[in-house]
C-alpha atoms as one frame of an Amber mdcrd trajectory, in Angstrom:
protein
   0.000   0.000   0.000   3.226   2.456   0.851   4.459   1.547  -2.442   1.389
   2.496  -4.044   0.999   5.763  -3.036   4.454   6.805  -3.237   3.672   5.620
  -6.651   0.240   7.934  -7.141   2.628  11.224  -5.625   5.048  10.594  -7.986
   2.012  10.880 -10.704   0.881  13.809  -9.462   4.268  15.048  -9.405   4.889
  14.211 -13.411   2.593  17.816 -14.171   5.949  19.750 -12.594   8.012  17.648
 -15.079   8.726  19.482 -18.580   7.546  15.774 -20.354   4.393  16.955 -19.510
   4.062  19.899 -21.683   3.151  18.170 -25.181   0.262  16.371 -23.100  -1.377
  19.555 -22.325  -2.947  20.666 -25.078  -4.906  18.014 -26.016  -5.820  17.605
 -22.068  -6.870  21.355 -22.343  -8.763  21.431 -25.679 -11.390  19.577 -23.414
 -11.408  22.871 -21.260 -14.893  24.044 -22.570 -16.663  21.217 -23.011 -18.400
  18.688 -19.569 -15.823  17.506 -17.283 -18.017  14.228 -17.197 -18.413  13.535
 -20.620 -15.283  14.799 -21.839 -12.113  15.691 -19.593 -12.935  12.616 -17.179
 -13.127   9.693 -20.021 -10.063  11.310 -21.496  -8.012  11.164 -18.653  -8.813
   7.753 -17.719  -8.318   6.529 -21.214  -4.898   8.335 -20.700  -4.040   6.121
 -17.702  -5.589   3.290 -18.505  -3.453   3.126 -21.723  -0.139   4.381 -20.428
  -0.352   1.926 -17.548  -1.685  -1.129 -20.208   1.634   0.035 -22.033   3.864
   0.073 -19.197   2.726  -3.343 -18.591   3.160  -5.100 -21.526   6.900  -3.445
 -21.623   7.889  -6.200 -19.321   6.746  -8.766 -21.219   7.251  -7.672 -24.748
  10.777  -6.021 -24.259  12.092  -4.596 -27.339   9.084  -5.449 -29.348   6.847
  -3.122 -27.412   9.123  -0.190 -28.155   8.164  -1.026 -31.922   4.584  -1.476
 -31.059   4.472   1.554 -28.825   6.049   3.696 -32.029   3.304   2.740 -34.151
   0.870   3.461 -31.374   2.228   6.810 -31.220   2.197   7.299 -35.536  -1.768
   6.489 -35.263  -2.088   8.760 -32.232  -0.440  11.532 -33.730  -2.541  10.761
 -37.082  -5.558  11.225 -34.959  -4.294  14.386 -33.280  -2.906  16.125 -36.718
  -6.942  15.536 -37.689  -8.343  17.116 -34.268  -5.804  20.272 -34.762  -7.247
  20.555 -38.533 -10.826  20.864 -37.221  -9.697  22.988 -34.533  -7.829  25.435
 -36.545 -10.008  25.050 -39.924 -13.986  25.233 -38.603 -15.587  25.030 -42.186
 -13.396  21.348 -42.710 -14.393  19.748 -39.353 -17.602  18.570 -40.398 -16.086
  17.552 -43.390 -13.191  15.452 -41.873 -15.265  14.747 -38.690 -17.399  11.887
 -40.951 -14.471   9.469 -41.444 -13.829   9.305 -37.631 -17.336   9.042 -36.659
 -17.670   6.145 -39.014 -14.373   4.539 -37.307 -15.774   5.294 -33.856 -13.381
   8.261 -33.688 -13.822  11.407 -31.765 -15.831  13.573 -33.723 -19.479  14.157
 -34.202 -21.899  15.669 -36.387 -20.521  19.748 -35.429 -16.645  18.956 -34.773
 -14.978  18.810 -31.583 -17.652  21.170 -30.097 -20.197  18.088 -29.245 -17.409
  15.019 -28.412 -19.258  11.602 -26.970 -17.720  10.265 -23.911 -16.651   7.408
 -25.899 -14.657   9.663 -28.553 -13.190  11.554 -25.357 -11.910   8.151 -24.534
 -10.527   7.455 -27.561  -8.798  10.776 -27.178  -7.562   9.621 -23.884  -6.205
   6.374 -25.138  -4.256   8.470 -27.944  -2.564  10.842 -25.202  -1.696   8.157
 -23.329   0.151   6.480 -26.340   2.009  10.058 -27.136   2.772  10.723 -23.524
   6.237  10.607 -22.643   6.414  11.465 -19.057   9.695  12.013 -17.718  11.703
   8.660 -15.864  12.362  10.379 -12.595  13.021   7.898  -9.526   9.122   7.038
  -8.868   8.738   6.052 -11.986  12.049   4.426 -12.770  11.472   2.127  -9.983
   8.648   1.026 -11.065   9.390   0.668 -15.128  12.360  -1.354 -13.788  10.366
  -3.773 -11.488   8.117  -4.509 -14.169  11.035  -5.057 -17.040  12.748  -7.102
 -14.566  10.274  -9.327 -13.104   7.685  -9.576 -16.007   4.184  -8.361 -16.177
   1.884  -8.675 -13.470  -0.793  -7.733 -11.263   1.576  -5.752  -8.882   3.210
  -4.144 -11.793   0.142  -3.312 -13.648  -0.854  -1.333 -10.323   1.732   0.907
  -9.608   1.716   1.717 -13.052  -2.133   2.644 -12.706  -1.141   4.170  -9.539
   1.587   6.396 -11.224  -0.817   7.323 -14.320  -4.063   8.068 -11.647  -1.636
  10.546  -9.862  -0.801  12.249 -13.444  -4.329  12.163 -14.238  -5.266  13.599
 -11.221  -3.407  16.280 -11.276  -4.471  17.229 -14.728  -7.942  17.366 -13.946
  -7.130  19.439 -11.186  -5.878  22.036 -13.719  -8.282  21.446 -16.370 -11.143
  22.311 -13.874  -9.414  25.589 -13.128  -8.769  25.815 -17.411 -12.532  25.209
 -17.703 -13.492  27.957 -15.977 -10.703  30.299 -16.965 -12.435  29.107 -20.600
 -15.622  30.526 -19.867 -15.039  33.518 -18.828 -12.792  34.233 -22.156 -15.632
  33.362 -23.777 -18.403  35.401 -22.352 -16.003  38.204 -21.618 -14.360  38.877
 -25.168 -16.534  36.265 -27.559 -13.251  34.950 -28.682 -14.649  31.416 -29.069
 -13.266  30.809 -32.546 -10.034  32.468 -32.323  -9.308  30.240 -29.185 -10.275
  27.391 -31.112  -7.491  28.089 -33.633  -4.947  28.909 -30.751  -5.585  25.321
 -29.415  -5.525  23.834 -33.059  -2.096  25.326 -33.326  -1.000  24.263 -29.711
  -2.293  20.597 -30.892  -0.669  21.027 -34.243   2.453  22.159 -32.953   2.692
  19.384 -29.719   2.060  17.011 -32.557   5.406  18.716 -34.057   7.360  18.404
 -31.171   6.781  14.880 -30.501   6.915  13.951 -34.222  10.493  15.293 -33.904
  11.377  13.503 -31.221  11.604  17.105 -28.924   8.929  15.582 -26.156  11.750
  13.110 -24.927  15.232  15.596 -26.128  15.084  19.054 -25.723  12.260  19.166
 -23.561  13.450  16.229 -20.343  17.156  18.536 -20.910  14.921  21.662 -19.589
  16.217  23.137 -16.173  13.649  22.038 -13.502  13.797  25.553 -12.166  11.555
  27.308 -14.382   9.070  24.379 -13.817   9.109  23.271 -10.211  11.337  21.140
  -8.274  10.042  17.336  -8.911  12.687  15.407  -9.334  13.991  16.604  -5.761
  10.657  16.049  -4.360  10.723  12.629  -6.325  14.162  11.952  -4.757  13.305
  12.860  -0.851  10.484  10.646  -1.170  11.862   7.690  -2.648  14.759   8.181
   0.275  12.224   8.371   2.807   9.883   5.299   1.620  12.750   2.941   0.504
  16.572   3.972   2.018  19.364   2.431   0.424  22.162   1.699   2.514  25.601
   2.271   1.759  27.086  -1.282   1.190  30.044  -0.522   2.351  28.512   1.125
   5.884  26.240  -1.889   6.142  26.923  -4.370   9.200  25.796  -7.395   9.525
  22.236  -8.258  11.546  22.972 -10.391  14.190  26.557 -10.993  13.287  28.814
 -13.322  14.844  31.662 -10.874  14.842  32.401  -7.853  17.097  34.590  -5.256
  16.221  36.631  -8.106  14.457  36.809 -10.538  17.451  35.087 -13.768  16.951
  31.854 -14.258  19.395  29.328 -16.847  20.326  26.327 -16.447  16.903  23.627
 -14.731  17.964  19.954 -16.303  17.425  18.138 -14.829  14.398  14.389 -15.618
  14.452  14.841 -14.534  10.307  14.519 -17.865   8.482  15.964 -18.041   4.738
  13.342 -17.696   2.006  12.417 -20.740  -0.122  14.771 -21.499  -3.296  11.779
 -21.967  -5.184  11.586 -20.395  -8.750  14.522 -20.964 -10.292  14.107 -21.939
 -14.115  16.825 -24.064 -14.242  19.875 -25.751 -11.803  23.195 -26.036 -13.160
  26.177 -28.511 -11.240  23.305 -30.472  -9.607  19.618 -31.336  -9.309  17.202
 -28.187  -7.120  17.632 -27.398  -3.672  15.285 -26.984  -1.119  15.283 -25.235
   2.070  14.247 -28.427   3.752  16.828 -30.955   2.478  19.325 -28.019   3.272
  18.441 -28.144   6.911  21.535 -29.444   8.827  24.028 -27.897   6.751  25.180
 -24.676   7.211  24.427 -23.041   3.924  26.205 -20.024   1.723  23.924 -18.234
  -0.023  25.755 -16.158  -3.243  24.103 -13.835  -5.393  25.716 -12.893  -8.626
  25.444 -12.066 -12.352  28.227 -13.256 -14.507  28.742 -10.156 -16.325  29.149
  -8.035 -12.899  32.833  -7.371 -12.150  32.468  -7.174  -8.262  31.065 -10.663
  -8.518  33.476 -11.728 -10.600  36.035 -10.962  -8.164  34.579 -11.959  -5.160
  33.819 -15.540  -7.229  37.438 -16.986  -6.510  36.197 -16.827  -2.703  33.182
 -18.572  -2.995  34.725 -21.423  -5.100  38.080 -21.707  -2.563  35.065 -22.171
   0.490  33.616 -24.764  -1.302  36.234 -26.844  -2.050  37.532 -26.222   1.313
  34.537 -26.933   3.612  32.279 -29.136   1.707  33.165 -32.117   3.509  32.776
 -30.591   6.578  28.760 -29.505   6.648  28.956 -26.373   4.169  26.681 -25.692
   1.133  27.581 -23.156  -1.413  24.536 -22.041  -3.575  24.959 -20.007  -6.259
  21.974 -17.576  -7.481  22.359 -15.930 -10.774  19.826 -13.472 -10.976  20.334
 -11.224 -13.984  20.655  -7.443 -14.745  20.869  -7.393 -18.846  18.193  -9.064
 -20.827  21.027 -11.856 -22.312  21.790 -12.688 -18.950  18.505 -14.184 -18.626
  19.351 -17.055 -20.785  19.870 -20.470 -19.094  22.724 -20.874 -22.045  24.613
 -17.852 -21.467  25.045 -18.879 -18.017  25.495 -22.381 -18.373  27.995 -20.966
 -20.564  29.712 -18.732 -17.805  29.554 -21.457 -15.411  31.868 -23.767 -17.255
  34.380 -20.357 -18.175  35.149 -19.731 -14.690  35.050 -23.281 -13.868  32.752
 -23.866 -11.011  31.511 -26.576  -9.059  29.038 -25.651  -7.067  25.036 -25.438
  -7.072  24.066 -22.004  -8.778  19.912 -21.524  -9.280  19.230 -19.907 -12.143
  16.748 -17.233 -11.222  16.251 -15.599 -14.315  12.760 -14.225 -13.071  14.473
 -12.878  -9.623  11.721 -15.022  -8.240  14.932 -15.895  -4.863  15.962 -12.390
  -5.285  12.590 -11.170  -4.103  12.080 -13.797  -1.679  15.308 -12.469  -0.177
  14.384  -8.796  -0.458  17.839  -8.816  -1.970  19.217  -5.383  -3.726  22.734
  -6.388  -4.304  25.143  -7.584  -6.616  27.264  -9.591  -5.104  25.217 -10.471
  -1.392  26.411 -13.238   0.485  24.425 -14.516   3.011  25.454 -17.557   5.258
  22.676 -19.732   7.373  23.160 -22.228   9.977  22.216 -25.191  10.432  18.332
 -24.661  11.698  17.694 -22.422   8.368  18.538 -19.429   9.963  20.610 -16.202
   8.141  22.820 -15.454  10.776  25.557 -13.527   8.775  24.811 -10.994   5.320
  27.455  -8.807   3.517  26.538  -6.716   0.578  29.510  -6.062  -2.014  33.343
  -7.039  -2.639  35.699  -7.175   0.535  34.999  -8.340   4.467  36.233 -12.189
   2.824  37.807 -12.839   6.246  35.282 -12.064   8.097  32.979 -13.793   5.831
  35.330 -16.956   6.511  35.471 -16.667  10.147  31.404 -16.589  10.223  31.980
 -20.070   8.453  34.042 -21.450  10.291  32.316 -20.646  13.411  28.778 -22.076
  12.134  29.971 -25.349  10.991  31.944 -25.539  14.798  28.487 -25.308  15.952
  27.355 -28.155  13.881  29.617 -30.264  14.949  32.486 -29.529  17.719  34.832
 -32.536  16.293  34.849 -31.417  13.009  38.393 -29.339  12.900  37.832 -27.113
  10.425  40.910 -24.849  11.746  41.197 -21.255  12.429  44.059 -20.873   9.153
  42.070 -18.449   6.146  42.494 -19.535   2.207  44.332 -17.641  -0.408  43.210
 -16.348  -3.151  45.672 -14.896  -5.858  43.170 -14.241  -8.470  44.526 -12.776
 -12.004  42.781 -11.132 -15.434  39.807  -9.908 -14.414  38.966 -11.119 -11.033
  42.009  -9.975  -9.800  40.988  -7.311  -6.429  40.395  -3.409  -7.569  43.458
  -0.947  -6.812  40.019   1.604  -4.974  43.334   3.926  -4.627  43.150   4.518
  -8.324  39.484   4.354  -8.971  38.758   7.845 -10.034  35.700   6.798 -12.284
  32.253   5.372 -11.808  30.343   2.562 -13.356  28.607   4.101 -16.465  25.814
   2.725 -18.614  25.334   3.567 -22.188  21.847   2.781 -22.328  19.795   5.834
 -21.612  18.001   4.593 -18.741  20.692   5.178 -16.510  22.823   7.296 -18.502
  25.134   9.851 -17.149  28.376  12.080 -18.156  27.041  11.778 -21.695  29.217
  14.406 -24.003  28.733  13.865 -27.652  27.353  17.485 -28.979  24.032  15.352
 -30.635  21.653  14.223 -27.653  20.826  10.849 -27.436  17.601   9.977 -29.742
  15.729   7.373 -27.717  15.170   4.277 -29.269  16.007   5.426 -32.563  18.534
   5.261 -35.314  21.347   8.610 -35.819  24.645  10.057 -36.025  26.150  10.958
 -33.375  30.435  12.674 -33.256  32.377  12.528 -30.715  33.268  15.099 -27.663
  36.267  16.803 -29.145  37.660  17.207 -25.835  36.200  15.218 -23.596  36.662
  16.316 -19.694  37.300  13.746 -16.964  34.859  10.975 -16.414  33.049  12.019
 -19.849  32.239   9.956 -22.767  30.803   9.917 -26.496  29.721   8.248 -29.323
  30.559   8.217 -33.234  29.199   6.533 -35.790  25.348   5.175 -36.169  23.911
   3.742 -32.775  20.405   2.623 -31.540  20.710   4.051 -28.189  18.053   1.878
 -25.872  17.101   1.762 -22.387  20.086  -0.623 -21.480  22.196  -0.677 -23.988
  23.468   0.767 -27.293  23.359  -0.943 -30.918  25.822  -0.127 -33.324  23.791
  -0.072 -37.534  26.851   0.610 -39.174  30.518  -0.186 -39.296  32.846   1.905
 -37.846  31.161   3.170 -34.938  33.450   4.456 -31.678  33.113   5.213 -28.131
  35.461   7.377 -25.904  36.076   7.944 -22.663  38.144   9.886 -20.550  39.067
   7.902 -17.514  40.813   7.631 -14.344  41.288   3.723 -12.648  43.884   1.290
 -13.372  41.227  -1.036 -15.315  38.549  -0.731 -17.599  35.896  -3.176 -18.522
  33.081  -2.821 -20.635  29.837  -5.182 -21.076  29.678  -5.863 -25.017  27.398
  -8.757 -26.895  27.898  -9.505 -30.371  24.961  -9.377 -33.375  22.183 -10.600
 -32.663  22.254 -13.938 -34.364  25.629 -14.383 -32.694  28.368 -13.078 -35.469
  31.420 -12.131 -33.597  32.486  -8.113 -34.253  36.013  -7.482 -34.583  37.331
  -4.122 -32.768  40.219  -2.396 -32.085  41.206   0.270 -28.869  43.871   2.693
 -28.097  44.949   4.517 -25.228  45.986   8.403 -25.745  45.589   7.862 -29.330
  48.012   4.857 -29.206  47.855   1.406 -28.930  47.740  -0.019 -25.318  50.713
  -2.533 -25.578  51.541  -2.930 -21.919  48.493  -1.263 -20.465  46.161  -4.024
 -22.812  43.652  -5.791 -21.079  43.341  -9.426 -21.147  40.724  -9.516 -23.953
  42.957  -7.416 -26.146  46.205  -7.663 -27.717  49.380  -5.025 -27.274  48.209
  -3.407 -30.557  44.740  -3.453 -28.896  42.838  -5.956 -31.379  40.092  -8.001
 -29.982  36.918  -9.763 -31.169  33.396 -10.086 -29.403  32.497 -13.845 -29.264
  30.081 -13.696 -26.477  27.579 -11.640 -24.557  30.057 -10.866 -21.234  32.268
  -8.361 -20.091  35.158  -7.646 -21.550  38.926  -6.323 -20.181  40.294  -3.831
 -22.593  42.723  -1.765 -20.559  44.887  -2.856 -17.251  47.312   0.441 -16.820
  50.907  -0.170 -15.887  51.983   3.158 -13.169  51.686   5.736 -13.167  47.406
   5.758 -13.003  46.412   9.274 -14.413  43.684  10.407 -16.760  43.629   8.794
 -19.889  41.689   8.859 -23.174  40.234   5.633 -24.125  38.763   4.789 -27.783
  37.132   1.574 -28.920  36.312   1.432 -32.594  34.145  -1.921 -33.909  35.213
  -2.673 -37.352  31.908  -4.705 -37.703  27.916  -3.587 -37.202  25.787  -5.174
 -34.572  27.744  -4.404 -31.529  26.210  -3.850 -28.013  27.042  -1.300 -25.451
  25.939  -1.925 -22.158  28.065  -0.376 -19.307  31.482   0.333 -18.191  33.240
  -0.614 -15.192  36.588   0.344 -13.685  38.865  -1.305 -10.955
């Protein structure tokens, strides 16, 4: 219930956002005419459809975005004709009889005399053009549902979000309605009004035809329009806090201030494993049959570098303390679509070579169950099914290996499992970060969660274009060239010789890349200052910095030799089909 009416605030928030403004003035070409039978079914059709929409997002993935651009081709059809009969009074009876005879919006004398079910049809038309801006609220909840799928819980925050929009439009088109009236009785301007909002339909249908609604307009400084996004922000902070990972400490933990103690009772029992679509090393696990065992629970994503370093740990416990009462699970629950393939990380598994249980949890059915927000999260659980230990990140392995130790001691005093700690001298990628020299942040390409974005063109959503370089890009900044598809997660390369940069400051940087989509490999090449990387390659690159994308992973393609200092990277893909997703440093 929380959730859902953070969800309806943020809604009511979107009419401070500047995505807002093409909705308006179809919402306010209603002004004059019953709320009931005209600004009411249109705003409902508005959320109805941008919630249906929302919805089948999770489901239909990339397909929807397709779907939802021919939605918005017919909505803008439809709107181009309302502005004409606006604007042009002698040709709206004339192109009003089409649209009646489709069970369109108009009527017998124009827009004048709308039914409730042509408002509807108006509202289910907005709904398809409106792009409302993906502050926190809502990119929350567009993430839950593109995540887990479509469903019910989805479906209502969504219809939350879009009531809380709709809401506060009606708000204002009550106040337009009356401001309406008096225009009209005061200065009989009823037709030249007409024409304004035929030219403010006309000219919203403009905009969003040219792709403005989601550009220039979300790139508008929130201080000439109200403070949203901050309000947005605070509330989402308030509702849902997000610890630091690295300031979280462990509930009930069997360590104090590093000395080793007596474990503490939890009365938390682990979640079921149920849900997984798929066990790889070994037939399912249950929460029953585990019972006895002390259990390591390990949450990861193969393409995540901080799991992939902290994986050489997991894999050293298991081989160390299976045979004395431990069970190392393994749940892959994914972040990028291709990681939700059984395949790909049946693939992964046998790369990195391990041997213990992993649950494939492709529809972060354990993730939930675990109220889990972390890549990677470790949690350990005795031998009654309790959690009795949780860490969140890289780092705290010793500790981690103490809590072990001290469990399976409790399951059975004769087994020795010694107080000595294992080594791990891990090399190519999982080898540990130098944080001393990390200067830069994880970036995403994708525009979802885009920042430090620099090319001079701004990024065209979901659609093909040309895009240059930042000439000089300044620290922590980055740019395309070439042709891209710029999506919500990633970045698709249309043509050959397409180039990202980035200025940089950490001793190693990785980047997620997949190849085409029917799997042909795309050679590249990188350079360093303008040079090739010889020493400073990484270990999916040679000296002169050639490489080739085989698989959907992530990728080394610089480890610096000293001294660290800003440097200009530069990968260029010889081949078309490439994709982006995010960078990561170390």
């Amino acid at each position: 219930m929380t959730i859902l009416v953070v969800a309806f605030i943020g809604g009511v928030l979107a009419i401070a956002s500047p995505c807002i403004l093409p909705v308006l003035p179809f919402v306010f070409a209603r002004a004059g005419h019953s709320f009931r039978r005209g600004g009411l079914p249109l705003l409902a059709g508005m959320a109805l459809t941008f919630a249906l929409v929302g919805s089948v997002a999770g489901l239909a993935g990339g397909w929807v975005v397709r779907a939802n651009q021919l939605g918005r081709g017919i909505a803008m059809v439809v709107f181009v004709v309302l502005g004409l009969t606006l604007l042009i009074p002698s040709a709206a009876e004339f192109l009003s009889r089409p649209l009646v005879r489709l069970g369109a919006v108009l009527q017998r004398r124009g827009v004048e005399h709308t039914t409730t079910g042509g408002s509807v049809l108006l509202g289910v038309s907005t709904g398809l053009l409106w792009a409302p801006c993906a502050g926190p609220i809502l990119g929350l909840i567009l993430a839950g549902v593109a995540l887990e799928g479509p469903g019910a819980g989805g479906a209502f925050l969504l219809l939350a979000f879009a009531g809380g929009a709709a809401s506060a439009l009606a708000l204002g088109l009550l106040a337009g309605k009356g401001v309406f009236r008096a225009l009209k009785r005061g200065l009989g301007a009823e037709v030249w009004m007409r024409r304004g909002l035929g030219l403010a339909v006309l000219a919203s249908v403009a905009v969003i035809a040219m792709g403005w609604d989601t550009g220039m307009l979300t790139r508008l400084s929130l201080t000439t329009i109200g403070t949203a996004t901050e309000l947005e922000q605070k509330l989402v902070a308030r509702v849902r806090p997000v610890a630091d990972p690295a300031a979280i400490s462990p509930s009930a933990d069997i360590l104090t201030h590093g000395a080793l103690t007596t474990p503490q009772p939890r009365s938390e029992v682990m979640p079921p494993l149920d849900g997984a679509v798929q066990w790889i090393n070994g037939p399912a696990q249950t929460r029953d049959e585990l019972r006895g065992n002390v259990v390591l629970i390990n949450f990861w994503t193969y393409s995540c570098i901080n799991c992939l370093r902290a994986i050489p740990y997991v894999q050293a416990w298991a081989r160390r303390y299976t045979k004395t009462g431990l069970v190392v699970i393994g749940v892959h629950t994914p972040e990028f679509a291709f990681e939700r393939e059984p395949r790909n990380v049946s693939a992964a598994t046998r790369r990195l070579q391990l041997s213990f249980a992993i649950a494939v949890d492709s529809s972060r059915t354990i993730w939930t169950a675990f109220r889990n927000q972390y890549w990677p999260a470790l949690y350990v659980v005795d031998t009654e099914g309790r959690i009795r230990y949780h860490h969140f990140g890289e780092g705290r392995y010793d500790h981690t290996e103490r809590v072990i130790q001290a469990l399976l001691a409790e399951r059975n005093a004769e087994d020795a499992t010694g107080s000595r700690l294992v080594h791990i001298a891990a090399t190519g990628v999982q080898a540990p970060s130098d944080p001393g020299t990390v200067e830069t942040s994880e970036t995403y390409v994708g525009y979802e969660r885009q920042d430090n974005y620099a090319s001079p063109q701004p990024i065209a959503k979901d659609q093909v274009a040309r895009y240059t370089p930042p000439m000089n890009p300044r620290a922590n900044h980055w740019g395309l060239a070439g042709q891209w598809a710029v999506g919500r997660e990633h970045a698709t390369l249309t043509s050959s010789g397409g180039r990202i940069v980035f200025r940089f400051h950490a001793r190693d940087l990785h980047v997620v890349l997949a190849p085409r989509s029917d799997g042909t490999p795309v050679r590249f090449r990188v350079s360093l200052d303008g040079r090739p990387p010889l020493e400073n390659r990484g270990v999916d690159v040679d000296p002169k910095g050639w490489g080739v994308v085989i698989e959907s992973r992530l990728y080394q393609l610089i480890r610096q030799r000293e001294p660290i200092e800003d440097r200009t990277f530069e990968v260029e893909f010889l081949d078309p089909g490439v994709q982006a997703f995010v960078f990561t440093f170390g």
